[in-house]
XYZ file of C-alpha atoms in Angstrom:
683
model
C -33.844 -21.473 -29.701
C -32.049 -24.685 -30.633
C -28.367 -25.430 -30.775
C -28.787 -26.527 -34.377
C -30.380 -23.196 -35.302
C -27.576 -21.144 -33.777
C -24.904 -23.380 -35.295
C -26.356 -23.265 -38.817
C -27.144 -19.554 -38.699
C -23.769 -18.626 -37.222
C -21.796 -20.781 -39.658
C -23.727 -19.358 -42.607
C -23.111 -15.803 -41.476
C -19.430 -16.562 -40.989
C -19.151 -18.061 -44.464
C -20.774 -14.999 -46.015
C -18.444 -12.628 -44.223
C -15.370 -14.722 -44.980
C -16.293 -14.492 -48.656
C -16.732 -10.756 -48.266
C -13.387 -10.452 -46.508
C -11.647 -12.421 -49.264
C -13.227 -10.210 -51.915
C -12.207 -7.130 -49.930
C -8.653 -8.439 -49.641
C -8.387 -8.712 -53.415
C -9.721 -5.199 -53.841
C -7.341 -3.867 -51.204
C -4.374 -5.490 -52.948
C -5.317 -3.552 -56.065
C -5.744 -0.091 -54.555
C -4.044 -0.466 -51.118
C -6.644 1.745 -49.443
C -7.057 -0.324 -46.311
C -4.256 1.464 -44.438
C -6.273 4.669 -44.613
C -9.415 2.948 -43.309
C -8.266 0.543 -40.604
C -6.761 1.635 -37.295
C -4.825 -0.684 -35.009
C -6.533 -2.212 -31.980
C -3.531 -1.152 -29.874
C -4.038 2.524 -30.713
C -7.748 2.271 -29.955
C -6.986 0.626 -26.599
C -4.484 3.338 -25.717
C -7.051 6.013 -26.553
C -9.584 4.201 -24.351
C -7.013 4.083 -21.538
C -6.491 7.848 -21.724
C -10.251 8.369 -21.620
C -10.956 6.163 -18.592
C -8.060 7.702 -16.662
C -10.032 10.938 -16.547
C -11.975 9.250 -13.715
C -10.882 10.145 -10.147
C -10.900 6.552 -8.917
C -10.125 2.931 -9.657
C -10.272 2.124 -13.381
C -8.382 -0.261 -15.636
C -8.183 -1.177 -19.316
C -7.041 -4.705 -20.161
C -5.847 -5.232 -23.723
C -6.694 -8.615 -25.259
C -2.991 -9.117 -25.974
C -2.449 -9.503 -22.217
C -4.363 -12.796 -22.141
C -3.828 -13.996 -25.710
C -1.475 -16.787 -24.555
C -4.000 -18.092 -22.004
C -6.862 -20.474 -22.566
C -9.304 -17.730 -21.560
C -12.359 -19.770 -20.591
C -13.775 -17.108 -18.265
C -13.276 -13.544 -17.089
C -10.963 -14.978 -14.402
C -8.418 -15.739 -17.114
C -8.847 -12.369 -18.817
C -8.813 -10.142 -15.715
C -6.289 -12.041 -13.604
C -4.088 -8.937 -13.296
C -6.735 -6.239 -13.060
C -6.391 -4.618 -9.589
C -9.376 -4.998 -7.275
C -11.204 -7.627 -9.329
C -11.756 -10.750 -7.221
C -12.338 -13.898 -9.259
C -12.228 -17.433 -7.959
C -13.166 -20.617 -9.806
C -16.149 -22.803 -9.136
C -16.192 -24.924 -12.287
C -15.949 -24.345 -16.032
C -17.036 -20.821 -16.893
C -18.676 -20.409 -13.486
C -16.655 -18.121 -11.234
C -17.165 -15.822 -8.288
C -16.850 -12.287 -9.639
C -16.727 -9.468 -7.109
C -15.322 -5.948 -6.755
C -15.090 -4.432 -3.264
C -17.202 -7.268 -1.905
C -20.066 -6.799 -4.367
C -22.545 -9.669 -4.221
C -20.388 -10.960 -1.393
C -22.395 -13.972 -0.292
C -24.233 -14.698 -3.545
C -23.342 -18.307 -4.234
C -24.791 -18.414 -7.760
C -24.995 -16.221 -10.874
C -23.834 -12.651 -10.141
C -25.010 -9.519 -8.344
C -23.644 -6.056 -7.561
C -21.867 -5.437 -10.874
C -23.092 -4.032 -14.162
C -21.784 -6.127 -17.059
C -21.775 -4.503 -20.470
C -20.776 -5.443 -23.975
C -19.851 -2.473 -26.144
C -21.292 -0.088 -23.577
C -24.731 -1.751 -23.454
C -25.791 -3.763 -20.357
C -26.228 -7.513 -20.603
C -27.674 -7.715 -17.070
C -31.373 -8.404 -16.902
C -33.703 -5.545 -16.005
C -33.591 -6.568 -12.310
C -29.776 -6.145 -12.566
C -28.896 -9.813 -12.098
C -26.498 -11.201 -14.674
C -24.838 -14.252 -16.208
C -21.183 -13.540 -16.983
C -21.004 -16.753 -19.032
C -22.437 -14.803 -21.966
C -19.196 -12.793 -22.223
C -16.620 -14.729 -24.244
C -13.108 -13.346 -23.525
C -11.563 -14.755 -26.700
C -13.701 -12.402 -28.809
C -12.905 -9.066 -27.176
C -10.470 -6.349 -28.181
C -10.220 -5.001 -24.633
C -12.034 -5.089 -21.297
C -12.636 -1.911 -19.287
C -13.046 -2.110 -15.511
C -14.726 0.722 -13.574
C -14.560 0.060 -9.840
C -17.302 1.554 -7.677
C -18.673 4.998 -8.552
C -16.363 5.256 -11.543
C -19.053 3.324 -13.451
C -21.268 6.429 -13.508
C -20.635 6.951 -17.240
C -22.464 3.643 -17.865
C -25.296 4.316 -15.438
C -23.716 1.997 -12.858
C -24.799 2.748 -9.290
C -23.809 -0.441 -7.459
C -21.022 -1.022 -4.941
C -18.879 -3.006 -7.375
C -19.125 -0.790 -10.453
C -19.056 -2.033 -14.037
C -17.100 -4.192 -16.476
C -17.398 -3.288 -20.158
C -16.173 -5.794 -22.752
C -15.454 -4.207 -26.127
C -15.774 -6.138 -29.390
C -13.499 -5.366 -32.348
C -14.958 -3.678 -35.400
C -14.125 -4.117 -39.049
C -11.768 -1.153 -38.679
C -9.746 -2.494 -35.741
C -9.697 -6.291 -36.225
C -7.387 -8.363 -38.442
C -8.868 -9.262 -41.806
C -8.981 -12.922 -40.810
C -8.262 -14.665 -37.515
C -8.222 -18.376 -36.725
C -7.490 -19.979 -33.365
C -7.657 -23.449 -31.878
C -6.627 -24.499 -28.375
C -7.201 -27.414 -26.055
C -5.631 -29.998 -23.833
C -6.482 -31.552 -20.464
C -9.948 -32.924 -19.724
C -10.705 -33.306 -23.462
C -10.832 -29.541 -23.845
C -11.041 -28.102 -27.332
C -11.910 -24.538 -28.282
C -12.014 -22.808 -31.655
C -12.395 -19.310 -33.045
C -12.881 -18.022 -36.575
C -13.289 -14.296 -37.193
C -13.278 -11.994 -40.197
C -13.343 -8.245 -40.749
C -14.049 -5.872 -43.620
C -13.865 -2.077 -43.928
C -14.235 0.569 -46.594
C -14.916 4.290 -46.476
C -18.679 3.896 -45.946
C -18.848 1.019 -43.500
C -17.277 -1.968 -41.827
C -18.234 -5.386 -40.487
C -16.851 -7.899 -37.999
C -18.032 -11.420 -37.231
C -16.713 -14.179 -34.969
C -17.825 -17.727 -34.260
C -16.379 -19.487 -31.199
C -16.813 -22.891 -29.616
C -15.823 -24.240 -26.205
C -16.086 -27.887 -25.186
C -14.613 -29.770 -22.230
C -15.313 -32.720 -19.953
C -14.238 -30.539 -17.004
C -11.810 -31.361 -14.249
C -14.519 -32.896 -12.031
C -17.279 -35.432 -12.358
C -20.435 -33.996 -13.876
C -18.665 -30.826 -15.065
C -18.944 -31.270 -18.828
C -19.550 -28.064 -20.767
C -20.221 -26.947 -24.310
C -20.759 -23.525 -25.807
C -21.305 -21.992 -29.222
C -21.279 -18.204 -29.553
C -21.711 -15.848 -32.463
C -20.682 -12.178 -32.253
C -21.091 -9.706 -35.073
C -21.410 -5.999 -35.732
C -21.862 -3.744 -38.738
C -21.059 -0.029 -38.762
C -22.371 2.492 -41.288
C -21.273 6.087 -41.784
C -24.509 7.940 -42.470
C -22.663 11.248 -42.786
C -19.234 12.654 -41.942
C -20.331 13.225 -38.344
C -22.843 10.394 -37.892
C -22.178 6.689 -37.505
C -24.532 3.892 -36.497
C -23.545 0.382 -35.479
C -25.695 -2.741 -35.165
C -24.669 -5.675 -32.963
C -25.868 -9.253 -32.671
C -24.779 -11.868 -30.130
C -26.205 -15.389 -30.063
C -25.146 -17.976 -27.487
C -25.831 -21.584 -26.645
C -24.217 -22.592 -23.341
C -24.569 -26.014 -21.698
C -22.909 -26.537 -18.306
C -23.232 -29.556 -16.040
C -22.926 -28.576 -12.376
C -20.644 -30.619 -10.107
C -21.686 -28.619 -7.017
C -19.860 -27.987 -3.765
C -17.976 -30.494 -1.590
C -17.044 -30.873 2.044
C -13.598 -29.708 3.089
C -12.361 -33.279 3.525
C -13.554 -34.146 0.015
C -11.688 -31.183 -1.461
C -8.515 -32.309 0.308
C -8.763 -35.967 -0.665
C -10.713 -36.265 -3.938
C -11.602 -32.899 -5.526
C -12.547 -34.619 -8.783
C -15.779 -36.007 -7.374
C -19.321 -34.625 -7.351
C -21.893 -35.584 -4.710
C -24.167 -38.498 -5.700
C -27.218 -36.305 -5.092
C -25.936 -33.767 -7.637
C -25.396 -36.478 -10.246
C -28.779 -38.126 -9.539
C -30.565 -34.807 -10.121
C -28.410 -34.155 -13.207
C -27.901 -30.562 -12.132
C -26.980 -28.167 -14.916
C -27.362 -24.611 -16.210
C -28.194 -24.259 -19.899
C -28.606 -20.856 -21.529
C -29.898 -19.995 -24.999
C -29.784 -16.276 -25.705
C -29.825 -13.717 -28.459
C -29.020 -10.047 -28.066
C -29.637 -7.275 -30.593
C -28.418 -3.734 -30.031
C -27.756 -0.488 -31.841
C -25.653 2.556 -31.017
C -25.677 5.758 -33.062
C -23.094 8.467 -32.415
C -23.158 12.059 -33.616
C -20.042 14.241 -33.560
C -21.214 17.678 -32.448
C -17.845 19.350 -32.770
C -17.814 20.344 -29.113
C -18.889 16.914 -27.960
C -20.671 13.670 -28.809
C -24.288 12.523 -28.688
C -24.876 8.771 -28.449
C -28.195 6.949 -28.363
C -29.677 3.570 -29.147
C -31.597 0.573 -27.918
C -31.298 -3.131 -27.271
C -33.308 -6.337 -26.962
C -32.261 -9.487 -25.105
C -34.086 -12.812 -25.193
C -32.899 -15.624 -22.941
C -34.019 -19.124 -22.051
C -32.644 -20.684 -18.859
C -33.031 -24.406 -18.179
C -31.559 -25.010 -14.726
C -32.208 -28.316 -12.932
C -31.006 -28.063 -9.329
C -33.115 -29.112 -6.328
C -36.023 -28.393 -8.657
C -36.042 -27.665 -12.374
C -35.937 -23.902 -12.890
C -37.323 -23.093 -16.330
C -37.302 -19.411 -17.285
C -37.891 -17.352 -20.401
C -36.936 -13.692 -20.197
C -37.339 -10.728 -22.518
C -35.487 -7.505 -21.790
C -35.466 -4.313 -23.781
C -34.129 -0.876 -23.215
C -33.062 2.479 -24.558
C -30.187 4.782 -23.671
C -28.819 8.202 -24.520
C -25.757 10.154 -23.438
C -24.356 13.593 -24.196
C -20.706 14.568 -23.711
C -19.773 18.232 -24.117
C -16.609 20.213 -23.421
C -15.534 23.829 -23.541
C -13.963 26.683 -21.634
C -15.649 29.266 -19.406
C -14.422 31.743 -16.761
C -10.862 30.714 -17.513
C -11.558 27.019 -16.778
C -11.759 23.989 -19.047
C -14.921 21.978 -18.433
C -16.521 18.717 -19.523
C -20.039 17.515 -18.812
C -21.716 14.136 -19.229
C -25.489 13.676 -19.125
C -27.261 10.395 -19.750
C -30.086 8.027 -19.047
C -30.585 4.302 -19.375
C -33.948 2.557 -19.116
C -34.410 -1.212 -18.944
C -37.672 -3.149 -18.925
C -37.969 -6.887 -18.531
C -40.383 -9.789 -18.121
C -39.594 -13.299 -16.918
C -41.871 -16.312 -17.175
C -40.443 -18.272 -14.225
C -41.607 -21.846 -13.769
C -40.390 -24.619 -11.508
C -40.921 -28.370 -11.614
C -39.977 -31.378 -9.542
C -36.576 -32.560 -10.678
C -36.838 -36.071 -12.072
C -33.275 -37.006 -12.994
C -32.760 -33.610 -14.566
C -36.117 -33.541 -16.343
C -39.322 -31.641 -15.633
C -41.711 -33.416 -13.310
C -44.923 -32.044 -11.841
C -45.093 -28.219 -11.780
C -44.355 -26.550 -8.447
C -44.279 -22.853 -9.348
C -45.530 -20.533 -12.064
C -44.528 -16.920 -11.556
C -44.489 -13.870 -13.789
C -41.778 -11.371 -12.893
C -41.687 -7.814 -14.211
C -38.856 -5.357 -13.676
C -38.078 -1.752 -14.518
C -34.768 -0.029 -13.793
C -34.046 3.530 -14.927
C -30.717 5.217 -14.168
C -30.291 8.896 -15.037
C -26.898 10.449 -14.406
C -24.803 13.551 -14.801
C -21.189 14.518 -14.152
C -19.317 17.831 -14.364
C -15.517 17.989 -14.610
C -13.776 21.340 -14.050
C -10.076 22.268 -14.305
C -9.555 25.362 -12.114
C -5.782 25.041 -12.613
C -3.746 23.204 -15.175
C -3.131 19.892 -13.350
C -6.221 19.690 -11.121
C -9.651 18.343 -12.113
C -12.678 18.621 -9.829
C -15.552 16.215 -10.399
C -19.146 16.300 -9.163
C -22.071 14.175 -10.266
C -24.718 11.691 -9.324
C -27.137 8.981 -10.424
C -30.866 8.865 -9.782
C -32.154 5.295 -9.754
C -35.814 4.396 -10.116
C -37.023 0.819 -10.116
C -40.018 -1.458 -9.830
C -40.197 -5.180 -9.161
C -43.443 -7.129 -9.445
C -44.043 -10.829 -8.847
C -47.351 -12.438 -9.796
C -47.689 -15.963 -8.408
C -50.142 -17.773 -10.658
C -50.498 -20.755 -8.356
C -50.987 -18.940 -5.043
C -52.074 -15.333 -5.546
C -51.436 -14.487 -1.891
C -47.697 -14.961 -2.501
C -47.630 -12.183 -5.109
C -46.195 -8.759 -4.388
C -44.519 -5.657 -5.769
C -42.179 -2.928 -4.627
C -41.078 0.479 -5.915
C -37.633 1.922 -5.333
C -35.949 5.250 -5.886
C -32.700 6.711 -4.610
C -30.065 9.297 -5.463
C -26.345 8.502 -5.365
C -24.090 11.615 -5.423
C -20.368 11.681 -6.119
C -17.547 14.192 -5.669
C -13.891 13.712 -6.526
C -10.608 15.216 -7.553
C -7.848 14.174 -9.912
C -4.354 15.697 -9.758
C -1.640 15.175 -12.378
C 1.437 15.083 -10.191
C 3.693 14.723 -13.225
C 3.393 13.529 -16.787
C 1.932 10.041 -16.560
C 1.440 10.148 -12.762
C -1.957 10.816 -11.153
C -3.361 11.137 -7.644
C -7.108 10.658 -7.173
C -9.780 10.650 -4.529
C -13.569 10.512 -4.413
C -16.462 10.152 -2.011
C -19.667 8.624 -3.279
C -22.859 6.820 -2.508
C -23.902 3.556 -4.128
C -27.380 2.066 -4.397
C -28.294 -1.541 -5.198
C -31.879 -2.651 -5.714
C -32.902 -6.238 -4.926
C -33.496 -8.585 -7.830
C -35.927 -11.432 -8.262
C -33.559 -13.933 -6.636
C -33.775 -11.852 -3.449
C -37.485 -10.999 -3.642
C -38.831 -14.407 -4.699
C -37.581 -16.762 -2.019
C -38.796 -20.248 -1.261
C -39.951 -20.684 2.348
C -40.317 -23.972 4.183
C -43.848 -24.355 2.771
C -42.284 -24.939 -0.614
C -43.837 -22.302 -2.904
C -42.036 -19.091 -3.874
C -43.422 -15.963 -2.293
C -42.655 -12.270 -2.257
C -40.047 -11.314 0.363
C -39.660 -7.639 1.223
C -35.884 -7.307 0.877
C -34.825 -3.671 0.898
C -32.295 -1.542 -0.955
C -28.583 -1.852 -0.170
C -26.864 1.535 0.262
C -23.284 2.526 0.954
C -21.015 5.543 1.288
C -17.518 4.902 -0.087
C -14.313 6.918 0.208
C -11.320 6.018 -1.930
C -7.887 7.474 -2.511
C -5.094 6.287 -4.743
C -2.485 6.798 -7.411
C -1.744 5.399 -10.849
C 0.916 6.074 -13.392
C 3.982 5.065 -15.333
C 7.531 6.206 -14.574
C 10.829 4.626 -15.447
C 10.663 0.848 -15.120
C 7.391 0.891 -13.149
C 3.681 1.245 -13.853
C 1.189 1.033 -11.015
C -2.404 1.375 -9.868
C -2.803 1.456 -6.081
C -6.024 2.406 -4.291
C -7.432 2.276 -0.763
C -11.181 2.355 -0.068
C -13.650 2.203 2.794
C -17.361 1.571 2.251
C -19.907 1.845 5.077
C -22.994 -0.144 4.105
C -26.525 -0.216 5.410
C -28.906 -2.996 4.470
C -26.257 -5.141 2.744
C -27.956 -8.057 1.005
C -26.403 -11.186 2.520
C -27.248 -14.825 1.898
C -26.605 -18.217 3.389
C -26.972 -21.723 2.030
C -29.587 -23.937 3.681
C -28.279 -27.108 2.001
C -26.323 -27.972 -1.146
C -29.564 -28.489 -3.098
C -31.617 -25.622 -1.682
C -31.373 -21.943 -2.706
C -29.929 -19.423 -0.318
C -31.982 -17.267 2.010
C -31.410 -13.511 1.743
C -31.631 -10.836 4.402
C -30.713 -7.169 4.836
C -27.924 -6.784 7.376
C -27.736 -3.747 9.639
C -24.406 -1.952 9.366
C -21.429 -3.547 7.651
C -18.095 -2.231 6.437
C -16.011 -3.135 3.401
C -12.496 -1.740 3.259
C -9.354 -2.777 1.505
C -6.451 -2.244 -0.838
C -6.469 -2.699 -4.619
C -2.919 -2.732 -5.957
C -1.158 -3.531 -9.188
C 2.558 -3.065 -9.921
C 4.383 -3.883 -13.164
C 8.177 -3.697 -13.447
C 10.128 -3.830 -16.704
C 13.490 -5.279 -15.660
C 15.584 -4.866 -18.753
C 14.760 -5.895 -22.302
C 13.836 -9.485 -21.484
C 12.111 -9.409 -18.072
C 8.682 -8.099 -17.060
C 7.232 -8.683 -13.594
C 3.469 -8.216 -13.072
C 1.832 -8.282 -9.639
C -1.608 -7.694 -8.140
C -2.534 -7.733 -4.477
C -5.890 -7.435 -2.696
C -6.581 -6.800 0.956
C -10.230 -7.481 1.845
C -11.447 -6.471 5.299
C -15.234 -6.977 5.418
C -17.167 -7.166 8.690
C -20.375 -6.551 10.605
C -20.507 -3.403 12.755
C -22.115 -3.842 16.188
C -24.606 -6.362 14.845
C -27.118 -7.668 17.390
C -26.448 -11.285 16.367
C -22.938 -11.313 14.901
C -21.230 -8.421 16.686
C -18.148 -7.377 14.717
C -17.637 -10.754 13.042
C -15.879 -10.942 9.724
C -18.117 -11.501 6.711
C -17.561 -14.879 5.052
C -16.552 -15.831 1.495
C -13.589 -13.586 0.562
C -10.117 -14.182 2.051
C -8.276 -11.265 3.611
C -5.222 -11.436 1.324
C -4.675 -12.558 -2.248
C -1.527 -12.134 -4.351
C -0.746 -13.020 -7.973
C 2.491 -12.561 -9.882
C 4.026 -13.563 -13.186
C 7.489 -13.040 -14.655
C 7.731 -12.903 -18.446
C 11.156 -14.007 -19.632
C 11.785 -13.075 -23.245
C 10.106 -10.688 -25.628
C 6.905 -10.442 -27.605
C 6.733 -13.456 -29.874
C 9.074 -15.663 -27.849
C 8.763 -15.902 -24.081
C 8.218 -18.100 -21.042
C 6.092 -16.850 -18.133
C 6.047 -18.659 -14.761
C 3.274 -17.493 -12.421
C 2.075 -17.911 -8.856
C -1.165 -17.370 -6.937
C -0.939 -17.111 -3.154
C -3.778 -17.035 -0.621
C -2.026 -17.221 2.791
C -5.256 -17.846 4.693
C -8.660 -18.755 3.298
C -11.988 -17.066 3.893
C -14.388 -17.592 6.752
C -17.082 -20.051 5.720
C -19.838 -19.035 8.141
C -21.285 -15.945 9.815
C -20.362 -17.306 13.225
C -16.652 -17.311 12.238
C -16.158 -20.885 13.412
C -14.350 -22.216 10.313
C -11.866 -20.873 7.776
C -10.944 -22.422 4.472
C -7.228 -23.208 4.306
C -4.871 -21.068 2.237
C -2.845 -22.295 -0.719
C -0.034 -21.541 -3.163
C -0.494 -22.503 -6.810
C 2.121 -22.428 -9.594
C 1.786 -22.328 -13.354
C 3.726 -21.461 -16.480
C 2.848 -20.119 -19.930
C 4.852 -19.631 -23.085
C 4.472 -18.531 -26.671
C 6.522 -18.665 -29.855
C 5.885 -16.821 -33.111
C 6.785 -19.339 -35.815
C 5.877 -17.138 -38.795
C 4.376 -13.758 -39.499
C 0.896 -13.838 -37.932
C 1.297 -17.437 -36.656
C 1.885 -18.076 -32.922
C 2.019 -21.249 -30.849
C 1.357 -21.096 -27.106
C 1.176 -23.345 -24.046
C -0.650 -22.767 -20.739
C 0.120 -25.132 -17.824
C -1.764 -24.698 -14.533
C -1.468 -25.965 -10.964
C 1.816 -27.696 -11.729
C 2.065 -29.304 -8.276
C -1.547 -30.563 -8.482
C -2.410 -28.716 -5.279
C -5.694 -29.721 -3.622
C -7.229 -26.559 -2.190
C -10.404 -24.516 -1.813
C -10.951 -21.873 -4.484
C -14.353 -20.562 -3.389
C -16.904 -21.081 -0.624
C -20.631 -20.539 -0.193
C -21.703 -18.683 2.936
C -23.450 -20.765 5.610
C -24.890 -19.831 9.000
C -22.647 -22.085 11.072
C -20.035 -24.629 10.101
C -20.939 -28.203 11.077
C -19.065 -31.477 10.885
C -18.164 -32.798 7.454
C -20.905 -35.272 6.750
C -21.289 -35.827 3.007
C -23.610 -38.814 3.374
C -26.816 -36.843 3.834
C -28.454 -33.689 2.570
C -30.389 -32.287 5.537
C -27.345 -31.422 7.626
C -24.908 -30.634 4.818
C -24.132 -27.111 5.959
C -20.455 -27.983 5.658
C -20.737 -28.864 1.968
C -19.804 -25.363 0.890
C -16.375 -25.663 -0.750
C -15.352 -25.486 -4.415
C -11.911 -26.870 -5.303
C -9.364 -25.047 -7.436
C -8.725 -26.413 -10.913
C -6.679 -29.603 -10.959
C -3.368 -29.818 -12.805
C -3.906 -29.081 -16.484
C -1.868 -28.438 -19.621
C -3.325 -26.618 -22.608
C -1.847 -25.492 -25.891
C -2.956 -23.696 -28.991
C -2.354 -21.981 -32.318
C -3.265 -18.410 -33.336
C -3.231 -17.142 -36.917
C -4.016 -13.626 -38.142
C -3.950 -12.289 -41.702
């Protein structure tokens, strides 16, 4: 798939729909029927919030309005104030994304979370994912389901699920235009249009993102097309078709030594530049969801197809073509029996994928002689059920579980002896309770098991002999207990939870060198425990204070090699706050991010990254009906600090001159001082 093809096709589709929207606008002026067809995005988000808060655990719904005045390059910008979601920058759209320590030591891509768009997974069939394919500036809202609360989406991993929801022709403005940019030659654009009548609706959006990046060799460019069409087949039946096409080019600046971060965070290592390291993704995703209103519940079913090409020069050139397909079905019913209200959810989700994975010697970022030719095949099937009973008016009891079945097969076409396969199956039960202490105030608790199957990055490792081979990495399992409260009362709204997860076989990784992929192993017993807290205070008509705090306490438990050492990568404390001064349409919002002490870098606990405090400010002004100007200034003091680290076995002296002993080159700097601004228009 070429950039030119996506650009031409996306622009043509946008032009067609813009014409349709203009025609619809004229028709609507004549008969003024649109008010009876279109619902507001805010009302849909509030309905979604009421639905997710039926879960007895950590959940959150983030309305797009909450990050509309940010230059939302990545999920870090969109979910900055979602409790329990840990996001730290690496470069561009590349971030570390983790919930409850999911994918803790994975220094690339993402693991341990199910990412969905409109309720359909974008993860590959082996459950590894690329969050770069989610474009925050398109979405109407983002739903976060921490841990076992992701059951409704077939999520069985420690971290849970994040579901990004696209507007429809019934919830989006008729026409939306946006342009923003600023530091580092950044410029981003969005054009979207919507149409709706009694029989159907359509939404389409074309977005671009281009920047030189705040470091050497960090240039990026992206073009994304999102569209969906909904048809009402009958009063109780609706079907919706989705298409997402993406072209993402990202140069990789790589990690630095600690001294380099402190003195010159703009740089990239010469070896990174010489190899022209990058990650380029071409992808197209097609999906369908059909819903049937049964009167006493809802039946939903559909399917999806994802095609992706990854061109990824690092120490070698990784060249992969993947095809993933799947089907899903869910049934939600409710009623009353034996004097109790009840609800039940039953569902299944099956994903099947193939990857043609090739590797070549890296010759200045180009393919040299072939070094690997592997065919990877994956199957993951999650079947789930959940029963919710209300024995008394304010109390809901919940019981359910997920059965996970999977297969991973690797066929090495160069060295057959390095081929292998593995089958997996496990059951993850869940029990919980939800108590409405008062109107708008809830207490919750649950106890659950999570199961995470290894993906191809864990099973196909490269040993010292140089050719990928099958590595028998096992399943990661955990039992998690959580308790918390959420609600709104008076000037305050809050979401505060405490959890403890006891893991067995946690998949941990460590970097061998900056240009070599990490090795993966199953640890013995580990423990993840912490606090996920958010508190918003409305202090009069013109002041709103938002705060999130995370406490991360992750460690080995009586390990033969590491004892009770802390696990590396995530710092123990992180705090963010912002104070909005003004009202909607005219405000100024200073903000702060505080990490008092950085994370351990290595498993031996010999080196910590330093902490930092970073300040920023945002503001917006509505200059006319539907027209808003905004500014987003970051790292005002130009602080030089570590934003993320890659796990290493043992910290060694900072020696950036070589590659073989670069264990200390494991630090990613925070974004340098930047000022962005933009214009939003809706009609």
